[in-house]
PDB file of C-alpha atoms in Angstrom:
ATOM      1  CA  MET I   9     -20.557 -80.578  32.585  1.00 46.00           C
ATOM      2  CA  GLU I  10     -17.494 -82.363  33.874  1.00 46.00           C
ATOM      3  CA  THR I  11     -14.389 -80.294  34.285  1.00 46.00           C
ATOM      4  CA  SER I  12     -12.355 -82.643  36.451  1.00 44.00           C
ATOM      5  CA  VAL I  13     -12.377 -86.355  37.053  1.00 46.00           C
ATOM      6  CA  GLY I  14     -11.464 -88.659  39.860  1.00 43.00           C
ATOM      7  CA  THR I  15     -12.004 -92.410  39.529  1.00 41.00           C
ATOM      8  CA  GLY I  16     -11.888 -94.120  36.176  1.00 42.00           C
ATOM      9  CA  ALA I  17     -14.618 -95.520  33.996  1.00 42.00           C
ATOM     10  CA  ARG I  18     -12.670 -98.776  33.978  1.00 41.00           C
ATOM     11  CA  ALA I  19     -12.022-100.723  37.108  1.00 36.00           C
ATOM     12  CA  ASP I  20      -8.560-101.837  36.015  1.00 39.00           C
ATOM     13  CA  ALA I  21      -6.214 -98.997  36.895  1.00 41.00           C
ATOM     14  CA  GLY I  22      -3.539-100.629  34.797  1.00 45.00           C
ATOM     15  CA  ALA I  23      -5.557-100.507  31.586  1.00 43.00           C
ATOM     16  CA  ASP I  24      -3.256 -97.829  30.216  1.00 46.00           C
ATOM     17  CA  GLY I  25      -0.077 -99.324  31.542  1.00 44.00           C
ATOM     18  CA  ASP I  26       0.403 -97.036  34.522  1.00 49.00           C
ATOM     19  CA  THR I  27       0.553 -99.978  36.950  1.00 45.00           C
ATOM     20  CA  ASP I  28       2.223-103.358  36.674  1.00 42.00           C
ATOM     21  CA  PRO I  29      -0.452-106.084  36.308  1.00 40.00           C
ATOM     22  CA  ALA I  30       1.835-108.563  38.096  1.00 42.00           C
ATOM     23  CA  ALA I  31       2.911-106.212  40.893  1.00 44.00           C
ATOM     24  CA  THR I  32       1.267-108.451  43.494  1.00 47.00           C
ATOM     25  CA  GLY I  33       2.906-111.580  42.145  1.00 50.00           C
ATOM     26  CA  THR I  34      -0.375-112.918  40.776  1.00 47.00           C
ATOM     27  CA  GLY I  35      -1.694-113.086  37.269  1.00 44.00           C
ATOM     28  CA  PRO I  36       0.234-113.416  34.008  1.00 43.00           C
ATOM     29  CA  PRO I  37       3.841-112.302  33.538  1.00 45.00           C
ATOM     30  CA  PRO I  38       4.309-108.543  33.294  1.00 38.00           C
ATOM     31  CA  ARG I  39       3.399-107.006  29.942  1.00 33.00           C
ATOM     32  CA  PRO I  40       5.407-104.131  28.451  1.00 43.00           C
ATOM     33  CA  ARG I  41       4.151-100.836  29.846  1.00 51.00           C
ATOM     34  CA  ARG I  42       2.308 -98.741  27.305  1.00 56.00           C
ATOM     35  CA  ASP I  43       3.984 -95.559  26.232  1.00 77.00           C
ATOM     36  CA  ARG I  44       2.454 -92.859  28.419  1.00 85.00           C
ATOM     37  CA  GLU I  45       3.226 -90.211  25.816  1.00 89.00           C
ATOM     38  CA  ALA I  46       1.287 -92.239  23.249  1.00 92.00           C
ATOM     39  CA  THR I  47      -1.707 -92.367  25.598  1.00 93.00           C
ATOM     40  CA  ARG I  48      -1.463 -88.640  26.213  1.00 93.00           C
ATOM     41  CA  ARG I  49      -1.281 -88.041  22.456  1.00 93.00           C
ATOM     42  CA  ARG I  50      -4.372 -90.188  21.866  1.00 95.00           C
ATOM     43  CA  LEU I  51      -6.280 -88.146  24.442  1.00 96.00           C
ATOM     44  CA  LEU I  52      -5.267 -84.910  22.734  1.00 95.00           C
ATOM     45  CA  GLU I  53      -6.261 -86.221  19.309  1.00 94.00           C
ATOM     46  CA  ALA I  54      -9.613 -87.497  20.583  1.00 95.00           C
ATOM     47  CA  ALA I  55     -10.291 -84.197  22.355  1.00 94.00           C
ATOM     48  CA  ARG I  56      -9.404 -82.229  19.213  1.00 91.00           C
ATOM     49  CA  ASP I  57     -11.848 -84.216  17.088  1.00 91.00           C
ATOM     50  CA  LEU I  58     -14.661 -84.171  19.645  1.00 93.00           C
ATOM     51  CA  PHE I  59     -14.338 -80.479  20.517  1.00 91.00           C
ATOM     52  CA  GLY I  60     -14.325 -79.717  16.787  1.00 85.00           C
ATOM     53  CA  GLU I  61     -17.450 -81.788  16.219  1.00 87.00           C
ATOM     54  CA  HIS I  62     -19.501 -80.875  19.293  1.00 89.00           C
ATOM     55  CA  GLY I  63     -17.943 -77.768  20.869  1.00 88.00           C
ATOM     56  CA  TYR I  64     -16.748 -77.512  24.451  1.00 91.00           C
ATOM     57  CA  ASP I  65     -20.182 -77.899  26.055  1.00 90.00           C
ATOM     58  CA  GLY I  66     -21.073 -80.992  24.052  1.00 91.00           C
ATOM     59  CA  VAL I  67     -18.079 -83.061  25.147  1.00 94.00           C
ATOM     60  CA  SER I  68     -17.426 -84.814  28.447  1.00 95.00           C
ATOM     61  CA  VAL I  69     -14.150 -86.229  29.703  1.00 95.00           C
ATOM     62  CA  ARG I  70     -15.695 -89.700  29.534  1.00 95.00           C
ATOM     63  CA  MET I  71     -16.370 -89.224  25.820  1.00 96.00           C
ATOM     64  CA  ILE I  72     -12.748 -88.192  25.289  1.00 96.00           C
ATOM     65  CA  ALA I  73     -11.385 -91.142  27.240  1.00 96.00           C
ATOM     66  CA  ALA I  74     -13.638 -93.590  25.388  1.00 96.00           C
ATOM     67  CA  ALA I  75     -12.592 -92.216  21.991  1.00 96.00           C
ATOM     68  CA  ALA I  76      -8.924 -92.497  23.011  1.00 95.00           C
ATOM     69  CA  ASP I  77      -9.380 -96.016  24.444  1.00 93.00           C
ATOM     70  CA  ALA I  78      -7.952 -94.736  27.727  1.00 93.00           C
ATOM     71  CA  ASN I  79      -8.851 -94.770  31.398  1.00 92.00           C
ATOM     72  CA  VAL I  80     -10.930 -91.690  32.171  1.00 92.00           C
ATOM     73  CA  ALA I  81      -8.788 -90.997  35.250  1.00 92.00           C
ATOM     74  CA  LEU I  82      -5.845 -90.291  32.949  1.00 93.00           C
ATOM     75  CA  VAL I  83      -7.512 -87.096  31.713  1.00 92.00           C
ATOM     76  CA  ASN I  84      -7.226 -85.778  35.253  1.00 91.00           C
ATOM     77  CA  ARG I  85      -3.699 -87.113  35.688  1.00 92.00           C
ATOM     78  CA  TYR I  86      -2.291 -85.672  32.468  1.00 94.00           C
ATOM     79  CA  PHE I  87      -4.295 -82.456  32.105  1.00 95.00           C
ATOM     80  CA  GLY I  88      -6.055 -81.674  35.389  1.00 93.00           C
ATOM     81  CA  THR I  89      -9.370 -80.426  33.971  1.00 93.00           C
ATOM     82  CA  LYS I  90     -11.343 -80.485  30.764  1.00 94.00           C
ATOM     83  CA  ALA I  91     -10.653 -76.766  30.331  1.00 93.00           C
ATOM     84  CA  ALA I  92      -6.897 -77.346  30.625  1.00 94.00           C
ATOM     85  CA  LEU I  93      -7.142 -80.125  28.045  1.00 95.00           C
ATOM     86  CA  PHE I  94      -9.040 -77.756  25.740  1.00 93.00           C
ATOM     87  CA  ALA I  95      -6.271 -75.161  26.163  1.00 92.00           C
ATOM     88  CA  GLU I  96      -3.586 -77.690  25.278  1.00 92.00           C
ATOM     89  CA  VAL I  97      -5.461 -78.796  22.176  1.00 92.00           C
ATOM     90  CA  LEU I  98      -5.656 -75.159  21.078  1.00 88.00           C
ATOM     91  CA  ALA I  99      -1.959 -74.612  21.707  1.00 85.00           C
ATOM     92  CA  GLY I 100      -1.010 -77.610  19.603  1.00 81.00           C
ATOM     93  CA  GLU I 101      -3.329 -76.962  16.668  1.00 70.00           C
ATOM     94  CA  SER I 102      -2.729 -73.412  15.519  1.00 69.00           C
ATOM     95  CA  ALA I 103      -0.495 -72.835  12.499  1.00 81.00           C
ATOM     96  CA  MET I 104      -1.269 -69.118  12.507  1.00 85.00           C
ATOM     97  CA  ARG I 105       1.799 -68.000  14.408  1.00 86.00           C
ATOM     98  CA  ARG I 106       4.057 -69.865  11.974  1.00 88.00           C
ATOM     99  CA  VAL I 107       2.278 -68.186   9.061  1.00 91.00           C
ATOM    100  CA  ILE I 108       2.830 -64.754  10.611  1.00 92.00           C
ATOM    101  CA  GLU I 109       6.475 -65.328  11.471  1.00 89.00           C
ATOM    102  CA  ASP I 110       7.493 -66.941   8.174  1.00 89.00           C
ATOM    103  CA  THR I 111       9.261 -63.839   6.869  1.00 84.00           C
ATOM    104  CA  ALA I 112      10.935 -65.856   4.101  1.00 88.00           C
ATOM    105  CA  GLY I 113       7.578 -66.242   2.367  1.00 84.00           C
ATOM    106  CA  PRO I 114       5.397 -63.698   0.566  1.00 94.00           C
ATOM    107  CA  PRO I 115       4.487 -60.385   2.263  1.00 95.00           C
ATOM    108  CA  LEU I 116       2.444 -60.721   5.451  1.00 96.00           C
ATOM    109  CA  PRO I 117      -0.996 -59.787   3.998  1.00 96.00           C
ATOM    110  CA  ARG I 118      -0.543 -62.342   1.232  1.00 97.00           C
ATOM    111  CA  ARG I 119       0.546 -65.069   3.687  1.00 95.00           C
ATOM    112  CA  LEU I 120      -2.529 -64.478   5.823  1.00 95.00           C
ATOM    113  CA  ALA I 121      -4.818 -64.484   2.793  1.00 96.00           C
ATOM    114  CA  GLU I 122      -3.338 -67.743   1.499  1.00 95.00           C
ATOM    115  CA  HIS I 123      -3.851 -69.327   4.930  1.00 90.00           C
ATOM    116  CA  VAL I 124      -7.530 -68.353   4.982  1.00 90.00           C
ATOM    117  CA  VAL I 125      -8.135 -69.593   1.425  1.00 92.00           C
ATOM    118  CA  ARG I 126      -6.453 -72.919   2.223  1.00 89.00           C
ATOM    119  CA  GLN I 127      -8.977 -73.372   5.019  1.00 84.00           C
ATOM    120  CA  VAL I 128     -11.870 -72.516   2.690  1.00 85.00           C
ATOM    121  CA  HIS I 129     -10.829 -74.964  -0.040  1.00 85.00           C
ATOM    122  CA  GLY I 130      -9.266 -77.680   2.094  1.00 79.00           C
ATOM    123  CA  PRO I 131     -10.915 -80.317   4.246  1.00 74.00           C
ATOM    124  CA  PRO I 132     -12.636 -79.046   7.417  1.00 68.00           C
ATOM    125  CA  LEU I 133     -10.077 -78.440  10.165  1.00 68.00           C
ATOM    126  CA  PRO I 134     -10.780 -79.038  13.865  1.00 69.00           C
ATOM    127  CA  LEU I 135      -9.465 -75.693  15.108  1.00 73.00           C
ATOM    128  CA  PRO I 136     -11.878 -73.329  13.322  1.00 74.00           C
ATOM    129  CA  ARG I 137     -14.772 -75.576  14.337  1.00 75.00           C
ATOM    130  CA  MET I 138     -13.522 -75.681  17.931  1.00 80.00           C
ATOM    131  CA  LEU I 139     -13.471 -71.895  18.032  1.00 79.00           C
ATOM    132  CA  ASP I 140     -16.847 -71.490  16.320  1.00 76.00           C
ATOM    133  CA  ARG I 141     -18.609 -73.979  18.574  1.00 76.00           C
ATOM    134  CA  SER I 142     -17.032 -73.022  21.882  1.00 82.00           C
ATOM    135  CA  VAL I 143     -17.152 -69.212  21.840  1.00 76.00           C
ATOM    136  CA  GLY I 144     -19.497 -67.934  24.513  1.00 75.00           C
ATOM    137  CA  ASN I 145     -18.769 -70.616  27.094  1.00 80.00           C
ATOM    138  CA  PRO I 146     -17.608 -68.738  30.212  1.00 84.00           C
ATOM    139  CA  GLU I 147     -15.385 -71.625  31.282  1.00 84.00           C
ATOM    140  CA  VAL I 148     -13.166 -71.292  28.208  1.00 86.00           C
ATOM    141  CA  SER I 149     -13.694 -67.666  27.145  1.00 85.00           C
ATOM    142  CA  ALA I 150     -10.482 -66.582  28.865  1.00 88.00           C
ATOM    143  CA  ILE I 151      -8.608 -69.503  27.259  1.00 90.00           C
ATOM    144  CA  LEU I 152      -9.873 -68.499  23.811  1.00 87.00           C
ATOM    145  CA  GLY I 153      -8.944 -64.857  24.406  1.00 88.00           C
ATOM    146  CA  GLU I 154      -5.434 -65.788  25.513  1.00 90.00           C
ATOM    147  CA  HIS I 155      -5.072 -68.057  22.499  1.00 88.00           C
ATOM    148  CA  MET I 156      -6.044 -65.272  20.089  1.00 88.00           C
ATOM    149  CA  GLU I 157      -3.621 -62.904  21.787  1.00 92.00           C
ATOM    150  CA  ARG I 158      -0.743 -65.384  21.703  1.00 90.00           C
ATOM    151  CA  VAL I 159      -1.041 -66.748  18.175  1.00 89.00           C
ATOM    152  CA  LEU I 160      -2.533 -63.831  16.255  1.00 91.00           C
ATOM    153  CA  VAL I 161      -2.744 -60.342  17.750  1.00 95.00           C
ATOM    154  CA  GLU I 162       0.612 -60.188  19.551  1.00 95.00           C
ATOM    155  CA  PRO I 163       2.682 -61.722  16.702  1.00 94.00           C
ATOM    156  CA  LEU I 164       0.973 -59.437  14.186  1.00 95.00           C
ATOM    157  CA  ALA I 165       1.495 -56.302  16.260  1.00 96.00           C
ATOM    158  CA  ALA I 166       5.175 -57.196  16.730  1.00 95.00           C
ATOM    159  CA  GLN I 167       5.696 -57.043  12.953  1.00 93.00           C
ATOM    160  CA  LEU I 168       3.883 -53.750  12.338  1.00 95.00           C
ATOM    161  CA  PRO I 169       5.791 -50.463  12.285  1.00 93.00           C
ATOM    162  CA  GLY I 170       4.140 -47.147  13.046  1.00 93.00           C
ATOM    163  CA  ARG I 171       1.342 -46.081  15.354  1.00 94.00           C
ATOM    164  CA  ASP I 172      -1.605 -48.120  16.558  1.00 96.00           C
ATOM    165  CA  ALA I 173       0.058 -51.436  15.759  1.00 97.00           C
ATOM    166  CA  ARG I 174      -2.207 -53.330  18.114  1.00 96.00           C
ATOM    167  CA  ALA I 175      -5.374 -51.772  16.699  1.00 97.00           C
ATOM    168  CA  ARG I 176      -4.288 -52.674  13.166  1.00 97.00           C
ATOM    169  CA  ALA I 177      -3.402 -56.201  14.273  1.00 96.00           C
ATOM    170  CA  THR I 178      -6.830 -56.583  15.859  1.00 96.00           C
ATOM    171  CA  LEU I 179      -8.515 -55.358  12.670  1.00 95.00           C
ATOM    172  CA  ALA I 180      -6.583 -57.945  10.646  1.00 95.00           C
ATOM    173  CA  ALA I 181      -7.573 -60.601  13.192  1.00 92.00           C
ATOM    174  CA  LEU I 182     -11.203 -59.633  12.609  1.00 89.00           C
ATOM    175  CA  VAL I 183     -10.745 -60.227   8.874  1.00 90.00           C
ATOM    176  CA  VAL I 184      -8.951 -63.541   9.389  1.00 88.00           C
ATOM    177  CA  MET I 185     -11.072 -65.009  12.186  1.00 82.00           C
ATOM    178  CA  GLY I 186     -14.417 -63.243  11.831  1.00 71.00           C
ATOM    179  CA  GLY I 187     -15.954 -65.697   9.389  1.00 69.00           C
ATOM    180  CA  GLY I 188     -17.388 -68.077  11.981  1.00 69.00           C
ATOM    181  CA  PRO I 189     -21.005 -66.844  11.812  1.00 70.00           C
ATOM    182  CA  VAL I 190     -20.834 -66.818   8.002  1.00 74.00           C
ATOM    183  CA  ARG I 191     -19.592 -70.421   7.953  1.00 74.00           C
ATOM    184  CA  ARG I 192     -22.316 -71.526  10.362  1.00 73.00           C
ATOM    185  CA  LEU I 193     -25.223 -69.667   8.734  1.00 76.00           C
ATOM    186  CA  LEU I 194     -24.385 -69.581   5.030  1.00 81.00           C
ATOM    187  CA  GLY I 195     -21.803 -72.313   4.541  1.00 81.00           C
ATOM    188  CA  LEU I 196     -18.765 -72.105   2.276  1.00 82.00           C
ATOM    189  CA  ALA I 197     -20.201 -73.355  -1.030  1.00 88.00           C
ATOM    190  CA  ASP I 198     -20.089 -69.947  -2.719  1.00 91.00           C
ATOM    191  CA  LEU I 199     -16.504 -69.320  -1.657  1.00 90.00           C
ATOM    192  CA  ARG I 200     -15.431 -72.811  -2.674  1.00 91.00           C
ATOM    193  CA  SER I 201     -16.906 -72.296  -6.138  1.00 93.00           C
ATOM    194  CA  ALA I 202     -14.851 -69.107  -6.610  1.00 94.00           C
ATOM    195  CA  ASP I 203     -11.350 -69.053  -8.052  1.00 95.00           C
ATOM    196  CA  PRO I 204      -8.836 -69.492  -5.189  1.00 95.00           C
ATOM    197  CA  GLU I 205      -6.388 -66.989  -6.660  1.00 96.00           C
ATOM    198  CA  ASP I 206      -9.112 -64.378  -7.001  1.00 96.00           C
ATOM    199  CA  LEU I 207     -10.159 -64.949  -3.378  1.00 95.00           C
ATOM    200  CA  THR I 208      -6.544 -64.682  -2.263  1.00 97.00           C
ATOM    201  CA  CYS I 209      -6.026 -61.393  -4.106  1.00 97.00           C
ATOM    202  CA  ARG I 210      -9.194 -59.880  -2.664  1.00 97.00           C
ATOM    203  CA  LEU I 211      -8.325 -60.961   0.863  1.00 96.00           C
ATOM    204  CA  THR I 212      -4.786 -59.688   0.406  1.00 97.00           C
ATOM    205  CA  ALA I 213      -6.126 -56.240  -0.485  1.00 98.00           C
ATOM    206  CA  MET I 214      -8.378 -56.244   2.597  1.00 97.00           C
ATOM    207  CA  LEU I 215      -5.505 -57.251   4.857  1.00 97.00           C
ATOM    208  CA  GLU I 216      -3.127 -54.717   3.306  1.00 97.00           C
ATOM    209  CA  ALA I 217      -5.657 -52.014   4.139  1.00 96.00           C
ATOM    210  CA  ALA I 218      -6.119 -53.314   7.679  1.00 96.00           C
ATOM    211  CA  LEU I 219      -2.384 -53.518   8.408  1.00 96.00           C
ATOM    212  CA  ARG I 220      -1.289 -50.298   6.689  1.00 95.00           C
ATOM    213  CA  PRO I 221       0.081 -47.574   9.044  1.00 92.00           C
TER     214      PRO I 221
END
């Protein structure tokens, strides 16, 4: 599995606008240089979709570059390695920290429950699938652990008074994120057929118990 790249799949190094096609004085007049941030964004979006569909092991940097219509060498230039690209996709996708820190909304257990139910009843999101399909890969296990710490366990523990805040935060994280095997093995049809408000109330009660001092 590729984790770093050198030369590009395309021969024209200027295919993504990083060189001037008329720098040597030959060829057509210079074209406007493509926005490098737009290219970087396309790579992130392509990586998000492919990692969500195939998991970390099932995706190569060449697949990502092809889906983004970009020179494969730009993955190395902008991100360094496939693992670093995976980490950046994770960092940009999670809404969990915002849910936890939105103190203007309902109480924390209810906010978490609503977030989970939105994922059950909404269209499939790349992030849960990325996590489900990439857990167990030693190359990204540390990245996944750091991500869970940063966006879920640490923000939760920071809001919990009393003893054993981290243990209670970890228990809540288990409730929120532990459904991967259920999704893979049983699917979500039964949950999607249930009343969303009833699901939210039940999850809220579970999370209240997990977070209680």
